[in-house]
Short mmCIF file of C-alpha atoms in Angstrom, two decimals:
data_model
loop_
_atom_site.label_atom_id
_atom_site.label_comp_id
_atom_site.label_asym_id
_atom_site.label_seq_id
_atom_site.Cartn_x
_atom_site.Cartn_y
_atom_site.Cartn_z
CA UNK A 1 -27.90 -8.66 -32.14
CA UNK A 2 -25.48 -5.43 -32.16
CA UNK A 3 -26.05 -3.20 -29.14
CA UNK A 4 -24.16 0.37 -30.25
CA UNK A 5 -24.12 4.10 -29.18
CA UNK A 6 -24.48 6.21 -32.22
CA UNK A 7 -23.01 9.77 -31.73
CA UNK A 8 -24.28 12.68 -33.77
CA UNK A 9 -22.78 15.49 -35.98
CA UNK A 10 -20.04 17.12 -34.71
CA UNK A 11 -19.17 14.48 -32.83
CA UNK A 12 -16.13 12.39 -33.72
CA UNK A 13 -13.74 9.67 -32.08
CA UNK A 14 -11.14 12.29 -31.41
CA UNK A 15 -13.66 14.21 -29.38
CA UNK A 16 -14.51 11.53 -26.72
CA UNK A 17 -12.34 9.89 -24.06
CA UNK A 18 -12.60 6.53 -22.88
CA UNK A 19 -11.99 5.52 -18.96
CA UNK A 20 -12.52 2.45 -17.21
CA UNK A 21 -14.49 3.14 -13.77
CA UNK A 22 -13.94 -0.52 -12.11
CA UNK A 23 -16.33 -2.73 -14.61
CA UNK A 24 -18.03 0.14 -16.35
CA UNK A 25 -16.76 2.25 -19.39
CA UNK A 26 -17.14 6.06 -19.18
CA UNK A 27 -17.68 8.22 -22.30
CA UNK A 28 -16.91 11.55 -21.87
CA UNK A 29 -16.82 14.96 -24.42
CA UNK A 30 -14.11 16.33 -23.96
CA UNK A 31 -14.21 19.97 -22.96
CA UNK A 32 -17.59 19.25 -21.76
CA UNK A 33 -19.44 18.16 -18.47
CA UNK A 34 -21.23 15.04 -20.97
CA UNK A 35 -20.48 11.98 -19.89
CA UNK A 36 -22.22 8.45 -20.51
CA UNK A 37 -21.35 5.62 -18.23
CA UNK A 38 -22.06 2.09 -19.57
CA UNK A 39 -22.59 0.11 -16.57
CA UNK A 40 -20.72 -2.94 -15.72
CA UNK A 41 -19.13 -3.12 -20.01
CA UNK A 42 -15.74 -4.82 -18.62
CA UNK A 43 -17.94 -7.66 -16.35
CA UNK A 44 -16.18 -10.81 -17.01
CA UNK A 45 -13.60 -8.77 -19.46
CA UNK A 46 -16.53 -7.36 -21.27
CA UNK A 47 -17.97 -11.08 -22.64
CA UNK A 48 -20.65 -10.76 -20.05
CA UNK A 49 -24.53 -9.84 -21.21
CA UNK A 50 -23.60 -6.12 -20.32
CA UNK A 51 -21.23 -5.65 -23.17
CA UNK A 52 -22.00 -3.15 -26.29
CA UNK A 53 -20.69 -4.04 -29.42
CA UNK A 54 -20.27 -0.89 -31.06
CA UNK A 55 -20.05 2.51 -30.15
CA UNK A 56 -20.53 4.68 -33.56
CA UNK A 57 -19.37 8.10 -35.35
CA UNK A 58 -21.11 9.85 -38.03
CA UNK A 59 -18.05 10.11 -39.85
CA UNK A 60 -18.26 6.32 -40.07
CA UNK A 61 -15.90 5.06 -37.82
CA UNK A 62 -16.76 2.37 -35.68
CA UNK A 63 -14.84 1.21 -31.69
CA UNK A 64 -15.52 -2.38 -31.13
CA UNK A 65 -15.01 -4.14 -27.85
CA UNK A 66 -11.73 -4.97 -28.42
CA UNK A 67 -10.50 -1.24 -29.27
CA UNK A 68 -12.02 0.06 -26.32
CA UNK A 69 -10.43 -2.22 -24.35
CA UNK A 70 -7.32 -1.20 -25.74
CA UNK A 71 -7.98 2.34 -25.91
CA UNK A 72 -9.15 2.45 -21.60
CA UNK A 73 -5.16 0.99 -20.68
CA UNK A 74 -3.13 4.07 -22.65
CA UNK A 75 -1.82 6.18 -19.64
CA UNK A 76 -2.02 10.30 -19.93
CA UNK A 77 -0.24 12.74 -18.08
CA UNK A 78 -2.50 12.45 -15.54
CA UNK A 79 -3.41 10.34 -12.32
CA UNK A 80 -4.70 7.32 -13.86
CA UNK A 81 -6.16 3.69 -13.30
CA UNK A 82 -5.10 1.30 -15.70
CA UNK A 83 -6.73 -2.27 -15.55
CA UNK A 84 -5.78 -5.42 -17.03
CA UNK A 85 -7.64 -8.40 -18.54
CA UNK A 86 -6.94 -12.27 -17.83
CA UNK A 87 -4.20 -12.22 -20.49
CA UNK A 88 -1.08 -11.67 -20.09
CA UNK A 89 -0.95 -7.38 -20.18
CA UNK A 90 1.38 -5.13 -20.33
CA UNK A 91 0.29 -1.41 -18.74
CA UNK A 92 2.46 1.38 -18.09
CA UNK A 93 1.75 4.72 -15.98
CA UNK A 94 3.63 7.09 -17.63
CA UNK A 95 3.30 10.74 -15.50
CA UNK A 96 1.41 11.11 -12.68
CA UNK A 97 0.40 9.22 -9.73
CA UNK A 98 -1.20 6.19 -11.48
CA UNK A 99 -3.14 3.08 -9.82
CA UNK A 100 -1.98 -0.39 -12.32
CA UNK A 101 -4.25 -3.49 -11.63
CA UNK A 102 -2.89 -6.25 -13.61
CA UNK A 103 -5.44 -9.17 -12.59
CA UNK A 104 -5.07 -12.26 -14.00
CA UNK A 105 -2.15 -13.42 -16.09
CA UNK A 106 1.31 -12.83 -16.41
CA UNK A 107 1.26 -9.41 -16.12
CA UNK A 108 4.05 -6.93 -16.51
CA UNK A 109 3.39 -3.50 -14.79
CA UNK A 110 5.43 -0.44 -14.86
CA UNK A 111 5.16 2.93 -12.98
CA UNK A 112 7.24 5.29 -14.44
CA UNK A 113 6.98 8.93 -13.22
CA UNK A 114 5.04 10.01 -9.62
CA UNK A 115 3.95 7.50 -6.99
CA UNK A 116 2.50 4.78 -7.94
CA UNK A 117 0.72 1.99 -6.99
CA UNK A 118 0.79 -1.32 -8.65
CA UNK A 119 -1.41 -4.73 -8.23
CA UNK A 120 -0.22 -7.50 -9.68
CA UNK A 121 -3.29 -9.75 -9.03
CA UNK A 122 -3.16 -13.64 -10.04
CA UNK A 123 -0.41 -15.12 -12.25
CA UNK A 124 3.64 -14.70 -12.22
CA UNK A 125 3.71 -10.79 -12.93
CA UNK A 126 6.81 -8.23 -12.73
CA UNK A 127 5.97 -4.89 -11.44
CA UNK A 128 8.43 -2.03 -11.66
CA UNK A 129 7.82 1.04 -9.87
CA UNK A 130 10.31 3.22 -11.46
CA UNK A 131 10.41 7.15 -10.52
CA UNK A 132 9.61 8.41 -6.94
CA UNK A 133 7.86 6.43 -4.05
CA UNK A 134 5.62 3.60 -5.18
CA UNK A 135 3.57 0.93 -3.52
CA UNK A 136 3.87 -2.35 -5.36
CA UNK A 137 1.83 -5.71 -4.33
CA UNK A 138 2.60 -8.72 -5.98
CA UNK A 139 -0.28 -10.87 -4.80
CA UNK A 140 -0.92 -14.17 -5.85
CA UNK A 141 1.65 -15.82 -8.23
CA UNK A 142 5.79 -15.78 -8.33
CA UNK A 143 5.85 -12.01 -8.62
CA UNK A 144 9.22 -10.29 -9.55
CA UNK A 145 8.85 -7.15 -7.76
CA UNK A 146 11.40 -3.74 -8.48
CA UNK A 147 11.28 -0.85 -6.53
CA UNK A 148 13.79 1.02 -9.03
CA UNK A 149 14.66 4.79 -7.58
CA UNK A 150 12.62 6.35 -4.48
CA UNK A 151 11.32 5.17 -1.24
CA UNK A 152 9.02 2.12 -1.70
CA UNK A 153 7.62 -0.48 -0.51
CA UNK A 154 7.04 -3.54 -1.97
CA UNK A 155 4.90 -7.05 -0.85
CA UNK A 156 5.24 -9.87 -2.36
CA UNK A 157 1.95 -11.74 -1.61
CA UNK A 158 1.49 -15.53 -2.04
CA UNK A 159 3.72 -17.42 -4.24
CA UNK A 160 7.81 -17.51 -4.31
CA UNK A 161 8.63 -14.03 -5.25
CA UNK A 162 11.76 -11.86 -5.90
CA UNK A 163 11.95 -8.40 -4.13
CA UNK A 164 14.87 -5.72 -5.51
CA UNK A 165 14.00 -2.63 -3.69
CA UNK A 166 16.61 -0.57 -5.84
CA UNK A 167 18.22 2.85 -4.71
CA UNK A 168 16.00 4.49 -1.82
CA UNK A 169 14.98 3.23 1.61
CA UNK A 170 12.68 0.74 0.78
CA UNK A 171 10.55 -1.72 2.60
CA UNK A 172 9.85 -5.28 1.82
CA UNK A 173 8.07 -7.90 2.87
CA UNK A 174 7.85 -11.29 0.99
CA UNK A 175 4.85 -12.03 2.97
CA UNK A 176 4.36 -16.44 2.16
CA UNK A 177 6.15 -18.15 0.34
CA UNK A 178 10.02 -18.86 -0.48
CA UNK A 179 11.24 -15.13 -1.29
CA UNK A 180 14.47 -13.96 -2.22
CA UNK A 181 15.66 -10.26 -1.44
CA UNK A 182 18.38 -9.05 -3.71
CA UNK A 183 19.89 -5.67 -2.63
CA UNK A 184 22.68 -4.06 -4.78
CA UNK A 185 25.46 -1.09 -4.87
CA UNK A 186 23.63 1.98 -3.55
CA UNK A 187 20.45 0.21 -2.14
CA UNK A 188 19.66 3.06 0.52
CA UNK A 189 19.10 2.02 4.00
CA UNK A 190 15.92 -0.69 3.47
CA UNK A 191 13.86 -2.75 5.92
CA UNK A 192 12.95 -6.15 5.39
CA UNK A 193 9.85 -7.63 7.35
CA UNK A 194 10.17 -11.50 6.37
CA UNK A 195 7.55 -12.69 9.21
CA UNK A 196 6.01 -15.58 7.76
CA UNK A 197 4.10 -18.74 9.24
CA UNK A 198 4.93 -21.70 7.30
CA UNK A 199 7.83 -24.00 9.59
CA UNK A 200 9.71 -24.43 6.49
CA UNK A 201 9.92 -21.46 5.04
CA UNK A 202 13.48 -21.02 2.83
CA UNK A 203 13.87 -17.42 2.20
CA UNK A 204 17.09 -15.59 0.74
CA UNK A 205 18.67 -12.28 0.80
CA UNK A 206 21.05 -12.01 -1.98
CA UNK A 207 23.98 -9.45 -2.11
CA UNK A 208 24.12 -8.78 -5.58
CA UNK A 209 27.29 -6.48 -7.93
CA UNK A 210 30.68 -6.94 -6.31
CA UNK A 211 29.55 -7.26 -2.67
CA UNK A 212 31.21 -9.78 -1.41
CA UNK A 213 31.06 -11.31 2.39
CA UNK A 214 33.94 -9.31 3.82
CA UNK A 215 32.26 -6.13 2.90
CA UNK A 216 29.09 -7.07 5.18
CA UNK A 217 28.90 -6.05 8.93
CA UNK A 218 26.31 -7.71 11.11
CA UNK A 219 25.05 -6.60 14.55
CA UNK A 220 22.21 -6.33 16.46
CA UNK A 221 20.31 -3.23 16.57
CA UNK A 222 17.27 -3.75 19.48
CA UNK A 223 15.00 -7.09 18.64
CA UNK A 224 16.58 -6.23 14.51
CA UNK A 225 19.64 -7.22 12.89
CA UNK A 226 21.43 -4.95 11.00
CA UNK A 227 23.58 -5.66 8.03
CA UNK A 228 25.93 -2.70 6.92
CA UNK A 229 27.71 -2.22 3.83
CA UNK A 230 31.85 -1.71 5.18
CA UNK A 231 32.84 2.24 3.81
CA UNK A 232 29.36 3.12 2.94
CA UNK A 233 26.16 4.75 4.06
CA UNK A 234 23.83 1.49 2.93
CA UNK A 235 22.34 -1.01 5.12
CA UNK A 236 19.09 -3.48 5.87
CA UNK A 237 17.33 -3.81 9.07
CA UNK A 238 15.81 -7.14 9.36
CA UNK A 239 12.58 -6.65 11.59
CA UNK A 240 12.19 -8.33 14.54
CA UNK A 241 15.10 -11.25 13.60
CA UNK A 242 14.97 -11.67 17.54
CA UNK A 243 11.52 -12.19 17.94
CA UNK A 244 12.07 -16.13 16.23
CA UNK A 245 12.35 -18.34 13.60
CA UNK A 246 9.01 -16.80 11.88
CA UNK A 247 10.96 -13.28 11.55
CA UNK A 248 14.38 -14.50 9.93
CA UNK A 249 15.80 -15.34 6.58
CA UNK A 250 17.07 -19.03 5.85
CA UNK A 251 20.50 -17.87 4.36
CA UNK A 252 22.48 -15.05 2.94
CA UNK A 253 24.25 -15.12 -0.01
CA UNK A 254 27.10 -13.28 -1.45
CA UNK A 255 28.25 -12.08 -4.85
CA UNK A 256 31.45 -14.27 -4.39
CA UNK A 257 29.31 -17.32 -4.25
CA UNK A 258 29.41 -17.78 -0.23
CA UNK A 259 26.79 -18.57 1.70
CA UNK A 260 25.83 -17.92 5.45
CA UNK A 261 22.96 -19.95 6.83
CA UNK A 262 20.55 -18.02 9.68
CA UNK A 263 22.24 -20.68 12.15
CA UNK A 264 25.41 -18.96 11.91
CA UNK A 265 24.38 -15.19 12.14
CA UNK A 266 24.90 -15.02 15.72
CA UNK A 267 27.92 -16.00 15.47
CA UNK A 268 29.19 -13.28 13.03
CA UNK A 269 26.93 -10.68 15.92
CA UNK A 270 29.30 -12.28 18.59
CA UNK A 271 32.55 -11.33 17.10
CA UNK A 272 31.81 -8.07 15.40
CA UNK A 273 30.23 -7.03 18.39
CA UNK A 274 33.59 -7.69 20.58
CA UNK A 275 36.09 -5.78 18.23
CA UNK A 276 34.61 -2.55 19.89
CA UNK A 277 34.08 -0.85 17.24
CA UNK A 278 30.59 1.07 15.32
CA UNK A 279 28.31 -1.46 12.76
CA UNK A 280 30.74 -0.84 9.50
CA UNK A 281 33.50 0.01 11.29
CA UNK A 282 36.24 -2.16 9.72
CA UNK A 283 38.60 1.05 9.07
CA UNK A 284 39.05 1.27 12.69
CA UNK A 285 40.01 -1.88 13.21
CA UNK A 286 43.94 -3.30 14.31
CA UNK A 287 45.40 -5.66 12.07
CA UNK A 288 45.33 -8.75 14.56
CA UNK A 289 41.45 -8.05 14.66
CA UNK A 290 41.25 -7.59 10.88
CA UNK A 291 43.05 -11.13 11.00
CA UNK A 292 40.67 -12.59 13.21
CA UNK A 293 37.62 -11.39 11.59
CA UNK A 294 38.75 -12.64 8.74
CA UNK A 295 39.08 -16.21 10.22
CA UNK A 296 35.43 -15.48 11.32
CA UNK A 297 34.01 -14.94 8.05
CA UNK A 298 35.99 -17.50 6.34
CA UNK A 299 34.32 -20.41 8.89
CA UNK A 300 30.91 -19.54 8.64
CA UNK A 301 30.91 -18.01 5.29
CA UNK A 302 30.71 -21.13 3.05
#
């Protein structure tokens, strides 16, 4: 048995666009208030007793299920919703302010222009939010999750995901799980909220292109620490570090290989915080305190 829609004369493939509604497929002439909405066609990725096999032109082209499922994930200029299937997809936004739900599979999900907002859903997906200020959710799975330019804010969900926030003043959260952070040349001024509730948590922020650990000032900014970036305008707030053990990051690593473990933070606090001078304020150090900071960071630095 073939279930189809049949349009008349006049009517051809060109003249009818295809959108996914949730689990239903909407036909609509274009130019034209017509519309037919074919109720629940993507149930169970449209292999469920609601799917129609055909839909039909006079000219005698034919859509089957698997072109319209195709044909609903192309982006327009518009605001659109782009959903996936339990496959590994690939959907990209193009203009507009766009809404990407990857679902199952290893998914790979890209923004592009306006602010968008990206699900990854189950399985190990990369989400890139590209132009302006996007939301981007990782969910379930080992996400990779990239901010690229704007202000955004990114979760990572379940799973052991990798946050790059990119240039803007971004927020991130790795949410459960063992995260890493990776923050670059020209990352903005980001927050990071790592609160998490599993005792062994191991997350990392990674300092990624040439900075290395003498270019990082810490201090303590209310119940957050602050990391600045020595001679520039970037730097991360780490929310709440003060709070406890469920707010901080396991270790920090440089792009010179060193590592600092959360056990030794304070310490680095301490001694910037007695040279007197602001959070990135190397250049106005003496050069006996340049000498013992550097003794500093060389003995907890490892």
């Amino acid at each position: 048995k073939v279930d189809a829609i049949e349009f008349g004369s006049g009517i051809s493939a060109n003249d009818i666009l295809l959108n996914r509604d949730s689990d239903n497929l909407v036909l609509t002439l274009k130019n034209s208030t017509d519309r037919i909405t074919v109720s629940s066609y993507f149930s169970q990725d449209a292999t469920s007793n609601y799917r129609l096999e055909e839909i039909r032109f006079v000219d005698g082209q034919v859509l089957n299920i698997d072109t319209v499922k195709s044909l609903v994930q192309q982006a327009t200029d518009g605001n659109d919703r782009l959903f996936g299937y339990a496959v590994a997809d690939t959907l990209s936004g193009g203009l507009g302010n766009d809404s990407l739900y990857g679902y199952a599979g290893n998914d790979l999900l890209q923004g592009d222009e306006g602010n968008d907002t990206l699900y990854g859903g189950a399985g190990n997906d990369t989400l890139i939010g590209g132009a302006d200020s996007d939301y981007l959710y990782g969910e379930d799975g080992d996400d990779r999750i990239e901010g690229n330019n704007g202000n955004d804010t990114l979760y990572g969900g379940a799973g052991e995901d990798t946050l790059i926030g990119g240039s803007g003043n971004d927020y991130l959260a790795g949410d459960a799980g063992n995260d890493i952070y990776q923050l670059g040349n020209g990352w903005g001024q980001d927050t990071i909220n790592n609160y998490h509730t599993e005792s062994n948590a191991l997350d990392r922020l990674e300092f990624t292109d040439n900075i290395t650990a003498d270019k990082l000032w810490f201090s303590k900014s209310g119940n957050n620490l602050e990391i600045n970036l020595i001679g520039a305008s970037d730097k991360v707030s780490i929310s709440n570090w003060y709070s406890g053990k469920n707010y901080q990051i396991s270790q920090f690593t440089a792009a010179d290989g060193k590592t600092l473990l959360e056990s030794q933070v304070q310490n680095l606090v301490n001694a910037m915080s007695s040279f007197g001078v602001p959070a990135g304020g190397e250049s106005e150090m003496t050069v006996e305190q340049r000498q013992q900071l550097e003794v500093i960071i060389a003995a907890n630095w490892q």
